Amino acid sequence: VLEDKESRPVFYWAGSILLVGTLVYHWLEGWSYLDSLYFCVVTLATIGYGDFVPTTPVTKVFTIFYVINGIVILLAMFDRIRAVRSQKLDR
């Protein structure tokens, strides 16, 4: 999947969203970069352990949009994996 040129934008998108989320949570919640990245990964993977929770209204609104975007990213990545696998099976 990583070697497929058509799959790269989805991975760039996912990386960008992780970076933006990490910076936003660090800035708005005052969490360390590692804690912010951890929260982003757990949130985008829809796991949600609950050990970190947004506390301000602004962060809660951001999290709503972040989660919706995260679900779209996961669906796009799964679709790319499916497409690449089906191309390899056709060869």
Short mmCIF file of C-alpha atoms in Angstrom, two decimals:
data_model
loop_
_atom_site.label_atom_id
_atom_site.label_comp_id
_atom_site.label_asym_id
_atom_site.label_seq_id
_atom_site.Cartn_x
_atom_site.Cartn_y
_atom_site.Cartn_z
CA VAL A 1 0.00 0.00 0.00
CA LEU A 2 2.83 2.42 0.82
CA GLU A 3 4.43 1.83 -2.57
CA ASP A 4 1.19 2.69 -4.41
CA LYS A 5 1.29 6.30 -5.63
CA GLU A 6 -2.49 6.66 -5.44
CA SER A 7 -2.46 5.66 -1.76
CA ARG A 8 0.06 8.26 -0.65
CA PRO A 9 -2.37 11.22 -0.38
CA VAL A 10 -4.47 9.30 2.16
CA PHE A 11 -1.40 8.63 4.30
CA TYR A 12 -0.27 12.25 3.97
CA TRP A 13 -3.78 13.31 5.00
CA ALA A 14 -3.68 11.03 8.04
CA GLY A 15 -0.23 12.29 9.04
CA SER A 16 -1.31 15.90 8.62
CA ILE A 17 -4.39 15.36 10.73
CA LEU A 18 -2.29 13.75 13.47
CA LEU A 19 0.13 16.66 13.40
CA VAL A 20 -2.61 19.31 13.46
CA GLY A 21 -4.48 17.49 16.23
CA THR A 22 -1.33 17.13 18.29
CA LEU A 23 -0.56 20.84 17.99
CA VAL A 24 -4.15 21.91 18.72
CA TYR A 25 -4.51 19.72 21.82
CA HIS A 26 -1.09 20.81 23.07
CA TRP A 27 -2.08 24.44 22.63
CA LEU A 28 -5.69 24.30 23.88
CA GLU A 29 -5.40 21.71 26.66
CA GLY A 30 -1.77 22.25 27.67
CA TRP A 31 -0.95 18.55 27.30
CA SER A 32 2.56 17.45 26.36
CA TYR A 33 3.18 16.67 22.70
CA LEU A 34 3.34 12.97 23.48
CA ASP A 35 0.07 13.04 25.42
CA SER A 36 -1.55 15.05 22.63
CA LEU A 37 -0.36 12.62 19.96
CA TYR A 38 -1.50 9.68 22.10
CA PHE A 39 -4.96 11.24 22.46
CA CYS A 40 -5.15 11.85 18.70
CA VAL A 41 -4.24 8.27 17.82
CA VAL A 42 -6.63 6.79 20.39
CA THR A 43 -9.39 9.11 19.22
CA LEU A 44 -8.89 8.53 15.49
CA ALA A 45 -8.79 4.79 16.07
CA THR A 46 -12.17 5.21 17.85
CA ILE A 47 -10.81 3.47 20.95
CA GLY A 48 -11.30 6.27 23.46
CA TYR A 49 -9.80 5.02 26.72
CA GLY A 50 -10.96 8.13 28.58
CA ASP A 51 -7.68 8.83 30.34
CA PHE A 52 -7.48 12.19 28.54
CA VAL A 53 -10.65 14.22 28.06
CA PRO A 54 -11.16 17.62 26.42
CA THR A 55 -12.12 20.12 29.11
CA THR A 56 -12.91 23.39 27.32
CA PRO A 57 -15.90 24.03 25.04
CA VAL A 58 -13.59 25.01 22.17
CA THR A 59 -11.66 21.75 22.47
CA LYS A 60 -14.88 19.75 22.65
CA VAL A 61 -16.14 21.34 19.42
CA PHE A 62 -12.77 20.71 17.76
CA THR A 63 -12.91 17.08 18.91
CA ILE A 64 -16.33 16.60 17.31
CA PHE A 65 -14.97 17.64 13.91
CA TYR A 66 -11.72 15.79 14.53
CA VAL A 67 -13.53 12.50 15.19
CA ILE A 68 -15.75 12.85 12.12
CA ASN A 69 -12.68 13.57 10.01
CA GLY A 70 -10.88 10.64 11.64
CA ILE A 71 -13.63 8.21 10.70
CA VAL A 72 -13.42 9.42 7.10
CA ILE A 73 -9.64 8.94 7.14
CA LEU A 74 -10.00 5.38 8.42
CA LEU A 75 -12.58 4.56 5.77
CA ALA A 76 -10.36 6.05 3.04
CA MET A 77 -7.34 4.08 4.25
CA PHE A 78 -9.31 0.83 4.41
CA ASP A 79 -10.64 1.50 0.91
CA ARG A 80 -7.12 2.08 -0.44
CA ILE A 81 -5.89 -1.14 1.18
CA ARG A 82 -8.83 -2.98 -0.38
CA ALA A 83 -8.15 -1.47 -3.80
CA VAL A 84 -4.43 -2.27 -3.72
CA ARG A 85 -5.07 -5.83 -2.58
CA SER A 86 -7.65 -6.41 -5.30
CA GLN A 87 -5.19 -5.04 -7.92
CA LYS A 88 -2.54 -7.48 -6.73
CA LEU A 89 -4.99 -10.38 -6.89
CA ASP A 90 -5.95 -9.46 -10.47
CA ARG A 91 -2.34 -9.65 -11.65
#
